[in-house]
Every structure is written in C-alpha cells, then in structure tokens.
PDB file of N, CA and C in Angstrom:
ATOM      1  N   MET M   1      20.782   6.475  19.007  1.00 43.00           N
ATOM      2  CA  MET M   1      19.931   5.922  20.074  1.00 43.00           C
ATOM      3  C   MET M   1      19.898   4.020  19.757  1.00 43.00           C
ATOM      4  N   ARG M   2      19.911   3.466  20.620  1.00 48.00           N
ATOM      5  CA  ARG M   2      19.628   2.052  20.073  1.00 48.00           C
ATOM      6  C   ARG M   2      18.618   1.337  21.005  1.00 48.00           C
ATOM      7  N   LEU M   3      17.630   0.682  20.223  1.00 50.00           N
ATOM      8  CA  LEU M   3      16.403  -0.162  21.140  1.00 50.00           C
ATOM      9  C   LEU M   3      16.840  -1.672  21.423  1.00 50.00           C
ATOM     10  N   ASP M   4      17.741  -2.072  22.202  1.00 47.00           N
ATOM     11  CA  ASP M   4      17.914  -2.590  22.303  1.00 47.00           C
ATOM     12  C   ASP M   4      18.474  -3.302  23.886  1.00 47.00           C
ATOM     13  N   GLY M   5      17.392  -2.704  24.527  1.00 50.00           N
ATOM     14  CA  GLY M   5      17.393  -2.570  26.475  1.00 50.00           C
ATOM     15  C   GLY M   5      16.295  -3.808  26.500  1.00 50.00           C
ATOM     16  N   LEU M   6      15.238  -3.590  26.041  1.00 49.00           N
ATOM     17  CA  LEU M   6      13.704  -4.286  25.722  1.00 49.00           C
ATOM     18  C   LEU M   6      14.633  -6.071  25.429  1.00 49.00           C
ATOM     19  N   ALA M   7      15.339  -6.129  24.480  1.00 46.00           N
ATOM     20  CA  ALA M   7      15.787  -7.201  23.535  1.00 46.00           C
ATOM     21  C   ALA M   7      16.727  -8.286  24.530  1.00 46.00           C
ATOM     22  N   GLN M   8      17.432  -7.520  25.891  1.00 49.00           N
ATOM     23  CA  GLN M   8      18.516  -8.085  26.377  1.00 49.00           C
ATOM     24  C   GLN M   8      17.741  -8.882  27.966  1.00 49.00           C
ATOM     25  N   GLN M   9      16.183  -8.206  27.663  1.00 51.00           N
ATOM     26  CA  GLN M   9      15.855  -8.645  28.659  1.00 51.00           C
ATOM     27  C   GLN M   9      14.359 -10.098  28.435  1.00 51.00           C
ATOM     28  N   ALA M  10      14.435 -10.260  27.026  1.00 51.00           N
ATOM     29  CA  ALA M  10      13.295 -10.910  25.952  1.00 51.00           C
ATOM     30  C   ALA M  10      13.426 -12.688  25.958  1.00 51.00           C
ATOM     31  N   HIS M  11      12.963 -12.974  26.348  1.00 56.00           N
ATOM     32  CA  HIS M  11      12.978 -14.407  25.823  1.00 56.00           C
ATOM     33  C   HIS M  11      14.212 -14.363  23.795  1.00 56.00           C
ATOM     34  N   PRO M  12      14.724 -15.721  23.861  1.00 50.00           N
ATOM     35  CA  PRO M  12      15.786 -15.233  22.811  1.00 50.00           C
ATOM     36  C   PRO M  12      14.777 -15.303  21.266  1.00 50.00           C
ATOM     37  N   ASP M  13      13.621 -16.308  21.713  1.00 55.00           N
ATOM     38  CA  ASP M  13      12.868 -16.244  19.937  1.00 55.00           C
ATOM     39  C   ASP M  13      11.904 -14.981  20.111  1.00 55.00           C
ATOM     40  N   LYS M  14      11.624 -13.855  21.222  1.00 57.00           N
ATOM     41  CA  LYS M  14      11.358 -12.942  21.030  1.00 57.00           C
ATOM     42  C   LYS M  14      11.801 -11.804  21.120  1.00 57.00           C
ATOM     43  N   ARG M  15      13.094 -11.628  20.895  1.00 54.00           N
ATOM     44  CA  ARG M  15      13.561 -10.359  21.090  1.00 54.00           C
ATOM     45  C   ARG M  15      13.259  -9.505  19.499  1.00 54.00           C
ATOM     46  N   PRO M  16      13.301  -8.293  19.587  1.00 52.00           N
ATOM     47  CA  PRO M  16      13.403  -7.440  18.685  1.00 52.00           C
ATOM     48  C   PRO M  16      14.934  -7.547  17.976  1.00 52.00           C
ATOM     49  N   SER M  17      14.670  -7.355  16.949  1.00 55.00           N
ATOM     50  CA  SER M  17      15.708  -6.900  15.676  1.00 55.00           C
ATOM     51  C   SER M  17      16.446  -5.692  16.295  1.00 55.00           C
ATOM     52  N   LEU M  18      18.046  -5.199  16.397  1.00 52.00           N
ATOM     53  CA  LEU M  18      18.272  -4.063  16.508  1.00 52.00           C
ATOM     54  C   LEU M  18      18.616  -3.231  15.789  1.00 52.00           C
ATOM     55  N   LEU M  19      17.991  -1.924  16.162  1.00 55.00           N
ATOM     56  CA  LEU M  19      17.292  -0.825  15.550  1.00 55.00           C
ATOM     57  C   LEU M  19      17.850   0.577  15.940  1.00 55.00           C
ATOM     58  N   THR M  20      17.817   1.408  15.120  1.00 60.00           N
ATOM     59  CA  THR M  20      19.350   2.992  15.324  1.00 60.00           C
ATOM     60  C   THR M  20      18.124   3.265  14.260  1.00 60.00           C
ATOM     61  N   LEU M  21      18.276   4.611  15.184  1.00 58.00           N
ATOM     62  CA  LEU M  21      17.658   5.564  14.888  1.00 58.00           C
ATOM     63  C   LEU M  21      18.197   6.603  13.206  1.00 58.00           C
ATOM     64  N   SER M  22      19.130   5.983  13.052  1.00 63.00           N
ATOM     65  CA  SER M  22      20.267   6.058  11.453  1.00 63.00           C
ATOM     66  C   SER M  22      18.720   5.356  10.468  1.00 63.00           C
ATOM     67  N   SER M  23      18.347   4.533  10.958  1.00 69.00           N
ATOM     68  CA  SER M  23      18.139   3.549  10.070  1.00 69.00           C
ATOM     69  C   SER M  23      16.736   4.442   9.030  1.00 69.00           C
ATOM     70  N   PHE M  24      15.855   5.688   9.520  1.00 73.00           N
ATOM     71  CA  PHE M  24      15.052   5.869   9.632  1.00 73.00           C
ATOM     72  C   PHE M  24      15.639   7.586   8.862  1.00 73.00           C
ATOM     73  N   GLY M  25      14.616   7.349   7.796  1.00 83.00           N
ATOM     74  CA  GLY M  25      14.298   8.907   7.066  1.00 83.00           C
ATOM     75  C   GLY M  25      14.066  10.496   8.117  1.00 83.00           C
ATOM     76  N   PRO M  26      14.287  11.655   7.660  1.00 84.00           N
ATOM     77  CA  PRO M  26      12.970  12.075   8.458  1.00 84.00           C
ATOM     78  C   PRO M  26      12.389  12.112   8.764  1.00 84.00           C
ATOM     79  N   LYS M  27      10.924  12.092   8.042  1.00 86.00           N
ATOM     80  CA  LYS M  27       9.816  11.870   8.136  1.00 86.00           C
ATOM     81  C   LYS M  27       9.026  10.103   9.562  1.00 86.00           C
ATOM     82  N   ASP M  28      10.147   9.507   9.020  1.00 86.00           N
ATOM     83  CA  ASP M  28       9.860   8.420  10.207  1.00 86.00           C
ATOM     84  C   ASP M  28      10.349   8.189  11.231  1.00 86.00           C
ATOM     85  N   LYS M  29      11.856   8.946  11.205  1.00 84.00           N
ATOM     86  CA  LYS M  29      12.375   9.341  13.163  1.00 84.00           C
ATOM     87  C   LYS M  29      11.044  10.215  13.604  1.00 84.00           C
ATOM     88  N   ALA M  30      10.946  11.227  13.388  1.00 87.00           N
ATOM     89  CA  ALA M  30       9.485  12.261  13.795  1.00 87.00           C
ATOM     90  C   ALA M  30       8.430  11.248  14.519  1.00 87.00           C
ATOM     91  N   LYS M  31       7.763  10.520  13.067  1.00 89.00           N
ATOM     92  CA  LYS M  31       6.889  10.125  13.976  1.00 89.00           C
ATOM     93  C   LYS M  31       7.286   8.701  14.610  1.00 89.00           C
ATOM     94  N   PHE M  32       8.515   8.035  14.847  1.00 81.00           N
ATOM     95  CA  PHE M  32       9.262   7.282  15.949  1.00 81.00           C
ATOM     96  C   PHE M  32       9.015   8.147  16.921  1.00 81.00           C
ATOM     97  N   GLU M  33       9.393   9.395  17.113  1.00 79.00           N
ATOM     98  CA  GLU M  33       9.561   9.744  18.119  1.00 79.00           C
ATOM     99  C   GLU M  33       8.451  10.150  19.329  1.00 79.00           C
ATOM    100  N   ARG M  34       7.621  10.986  18.047  1.00 86.00           N
ATOM    101  CA  ARG M  34       6.286  10.976  18.045  1.00 86.00           C
ATOM    102  C   ARG M  34       5.409   9.853  19.110  1.00 86.00           C
ATOM    103  N   LEU M  35       5.994   8.615  18.350  1.00 83.00           N
ATOM    104  CA  LEU M  35       4.897   7.134  18.888  1.00 83.00           C
ATOM    105  C   LEU M  35       5.903   6.463  20.187  1.00 83.00           C
ATOM    106  N   LEU M  36       7.322   6.944  19.919  1.00 76.00           N
ATOM    107  CA  LEU M  36       7.668   6.566  21.127  1.00 76.00           C
ATOM    108  C   LEU M  36       7.337   7.297  22.831  1.00 76.00           C
ATOM    109  N   VAL M  37       6.838   9.072  22.617  1.00 76.00           N
ATOM    110  CA  VAL M  37       6.359  10.016  23.232  1.00 76.00           C
ATOM    111  C   VAL M  37       5.276   8.933  23.641  1.00 76.00           C
ATOM    112  N   GLU M  38       4.204   8.931  22.891  1.00 83.00           N
ATOM    113  CA  GLU M  38       2.524   8.531  23.062  1.00 83.00           C
ATOM    114  C   GLU M  38       2.536   7.402  24.270  1.00 83.00           C
ATOM    115  N   TYR M  39       3.602   6.287  23.471  1.00 75.00           N
ATOM    116  CA  TYR M  39       4.012   5.042  23.940  1.00 75.00           C
ATOM    117  C   TYR M  39       3.848   5.428  25.488  1.00 75.00           C
ATOM    118  N   GLN M  40       4.643   6.205  25.879  1.00 76.00           N
ATOM    119  CA  GLN M  40       5.414   6.376  27.265  1.00 76.00           C
ATOM    120  C   GLN M  40       4.531   7.431  28.096  1.00 76.00           C
ATOM    121  N   ALA M  41       3.690   7.657  27.458  1.00 79.00           N
ATOM    122  CA  ALA M  41       2.604   8.172  28.337  1.00 79.00           C
ATOM    123  C   ALA M  41       1.579   7.811  29.031  1.00 79.00           C
ATOM    124  N   ASP M  42       0.947   6.943  28.163  1.00 83.00           N
ATOM    125  CA  ASP M  42      -0.123   6.253  27.719  1.00 83.00           C
ATOM    126  C   ASP M  42      -0.036   4.906  28.602  1.00 83.00           C
ATOM    127  N   ASN M  43       1.268   4.489  28.924  1.00 70.00           N
ATOM    128  CA  ASN M  43       1.329   2.826  29.213  1.00 70.00           C
ATOM    129  C   ASN M  43       1.853   3.081  31.141  1.00 70.00           C
ATOM    130  N   GLN M  44       1.519   3.727  31.717  1.00 68.00           N
ATOM    131  CA  GLN M  44       1.718   3.891  33.042  1.00 68.00           C
ATOM    132  C   GLN M  44       1.907   2.995  33.805  1.00 68.00           C
ATOM    133  N   LEU M  45       0.919   1.786  33.188  1.00 57.00           N
ATOM    134  CA  LEU M  45       1.439   0.666  34.235  1.00 57.00           C
ATOM    135  C   LEU M  45       1.781  -0.729  33.725  1.00 57.00           C
ATOM    136  N   PRO M  46       3.012  -1.248  33.585  1.00 63.00           N
ATOM    137  CA  PRO M  46       3.631  -1.861  32.734  1.00 63.00           C
ATOM    138  C   PRO M  46       2.707  -3.580  32.059  1.00 63.00           C
ATOM    139  N   ASP M  47       2.122  -3.240  33.145  1.00 56.00           N
ATOM    140  CA  ASP M  47       1.488  -5.445  32.639  1.00 56.00           C
ATOM    141  C   ASP M  47       0.308  -4.827  31.813  1.00 56.00           C
ATOM    142  N   LEU M  48       0.207  -3.522  31.508  1.00 67.00           N
ATOM    143  CA  LEU M  48      -0.536  -3.133  30.728  1.00 67.00           C
ATOM    144  C   LEU M  48      -0.367  -3.087  29.578  1.00 67.00           C
ATOM    145  N   PHE M  49       1.192  -2.718  29.159  1.00 68.00           N
ATOM    146  CA  PHE M  49       1.288  -2.154  27.696  1.00 68.00           C
ATOM    147  C   PHE M  49       0.992  -2.949  26.708  1.00 68.00           C
ATOM    148  N   ILE M  50       0.850  -4.246  26.427  1.00 65.00           N
ATOM    149  CA  ILE M  50       0.506  -5.029  25.285  1.00 65.00           C
ATOM    150  C   ILE M  50      -0.475  -4.530  24.911  1.00 65.00           C
ATOM    151  N   THR M  51      -1.989  -4.122  25.782  1.00 73.00           N
ATOM    152  CA  THR M  51      -2.799  -4.075  24.897  1.00 73.00           C
ATOM    153  C   THR M  51      -3.653  -2.441  24.772  1.00 73.00           C
ATOM    154  N   ARG M  52      -2.719  -1.876  24.793  1.00 75.00           N
ATOM    155  CA  ARG M  52      -2.728  -0.404  24.914  1.00 75.00           C
ATOM    156  C   ARG M  52      -2.774  -0.260  23.226  1.00 75.00           C
ATOM    157  N   PRO M  53      -3.307   0.595  22.741  1.00 88.00           N
ATOM    158  CA  PRO M  53      -3.656   1.170  20.983  1.00 88.00           C
ATOM    159  C   PRO M  53      -1.779   1.834  20.544  1.00 88.00           C
ATOM    160  N   SER M  54      -1.566   2.920  21.611  1.00 84.00           N
ATOM    161  CA  SER M  54      -0.178   3.347  21.759  1.00 84.00           C
ATOM    162  C   SER M  54       0.587   2.601  21.356  1.00 84.00           C
ATOM    163  N   THR M  55       0.605   1.067  22.069  1.00 77.00           N
ATOM    164  CA  THR M  55       1.442   0.817  21.279  1.00 77.00           C
ATOM    165  C   THR M  55       1.474  -0.300  20.426  1.00 77.00           C
ATOM    166  N   ARG M  56       0.548  -0.782  20.589  1.00 82.00           N
ATOM    167  CA  ARG M  56       0.564  -1.235  19.184  1.00 82.00           C
ATOM    168  C   ARG M  56       0.488  -1.191  17.526  1.00 82.00           C
ATOM    169  N   ARG M  57       0.106   0.461  18.069  1.00 87.00           N
ATOM    170  CA  ARG M  57       1.092   1.091  16.353  1.00 87.00           C
ATOM    171  C   ARG M  57       2.905   1.458  17.147  1.00 87.00           C
ATOM    172  N   LEU M  58       2.587   1.605  17.461  1.00 77.00           N
ATOM    173  CA  LEU M  58       4.150   1.458  17.739  1.00 77.00           C
ATOM    174  C   LEU M  58       5.098   0.759  17.113  1.00 77.00           C
ATOM    175  N   PHE M  59       4.883  -1.156  18.039  1.00 77.00           N
ATOM    176  CA  PHE M  59       4.452  -2.320  17.348  1.00 77.00           C
ATOM    177  C   PHE M  59       5.342  -2.176  15.312  1.00 77.00           C
ATOM    178  N   ALA M  60       3.789  -1.736  15.061  1.00 83.00           N
ATOM    179  CA  ALA M  60       2.714  -1.892  14.138  1.00 83.00           C
ATOM    180  C   ALA M  60       4.344  -1.015  13.197  1.00 83.00           C
ATOM    181  N   PHE M  61       4.411   0.424  13.724  1.00 84.00           N
ATOM    182  CA  PHE M  61       5.270   1.001  12.808  1.00 84.00           C
ATOM    183  C   PHE M  61       6.820   0.097  12.859  1.00 84.00           C
ATOM    184  N   LEU M  62       7.172  -0.201  13.912  1.00 77.00           N
ATOM    185  CA  LEU M  62       8.661  -1.131  14.123  1.00 77.00           C
ATOM    186  C   LEU M  62       8.210  -2.014  12.986  1.00 77.00           C
ATOM    187  N   ASN M  63       7.883  -2.715  12.970  1.00 73.00           N
ATOM    188  CA  ASN M  63       7.383  -4.175  12.488  1.00 73.00           C
ATOM    189  C   ASN M  63       7.687  -3.220  11.287  1.00 73.00           C
ATOM    190  N   LYS M  64       7.479  -2.164  10.710  1.00 75.00           N
ATOM    191  CA  LYS M  64       7.525  -2.463   9.026  1.00 75.00           C
ATOM    192  C   LYS M  64       8.747  -1.913   8.460  1.00 75.00           C
ATOM    193  N   HIS M  65      10.005  -1.803   9.446  1.00 63.00           N
ATOM    194  CA  HIS M  65      11.876  -1.687   9.679  1.00 63.00           C
ATOM    195  C   HIS M  65      11.960  -2.267   9.226  1.00 63.00           C
TER     196      HIS M  65
END
C-alpha cells in the first residue's frame, strides 16, 4: 500500500515523503492500521481533518518513520 495519493494533490513544499507499509515492523503496522481507521471514522468533514486529535496522532506517528 502506498500513501502517495495525497502527495500528488499537495503543494510540492508540503508533500509527505512516500511511505509503504513494508517500512513498518509488525507492531507499527498494526498501530498504523488502527490509526488510519480511527482517522477515517473521526474525520467526516474534510475541511476539519487537520484539527482532529486523531489526525494529529496519525501524522505524529508517521513523522517518526
């Protein structure tokens, strides 16, 4: 799974680096999947996604890798 869909839409200076799930160990992969589901469920309105705690947790987690 590649997480580059948003990268194609974002401004070049703000694009996240490409990431694959193979970058994660088993524990991190499970945590990523849990955070992603939580992110999708919590963010019903796209214009509010950046203010949601789940979004901050997701990006904080991804930023570590």
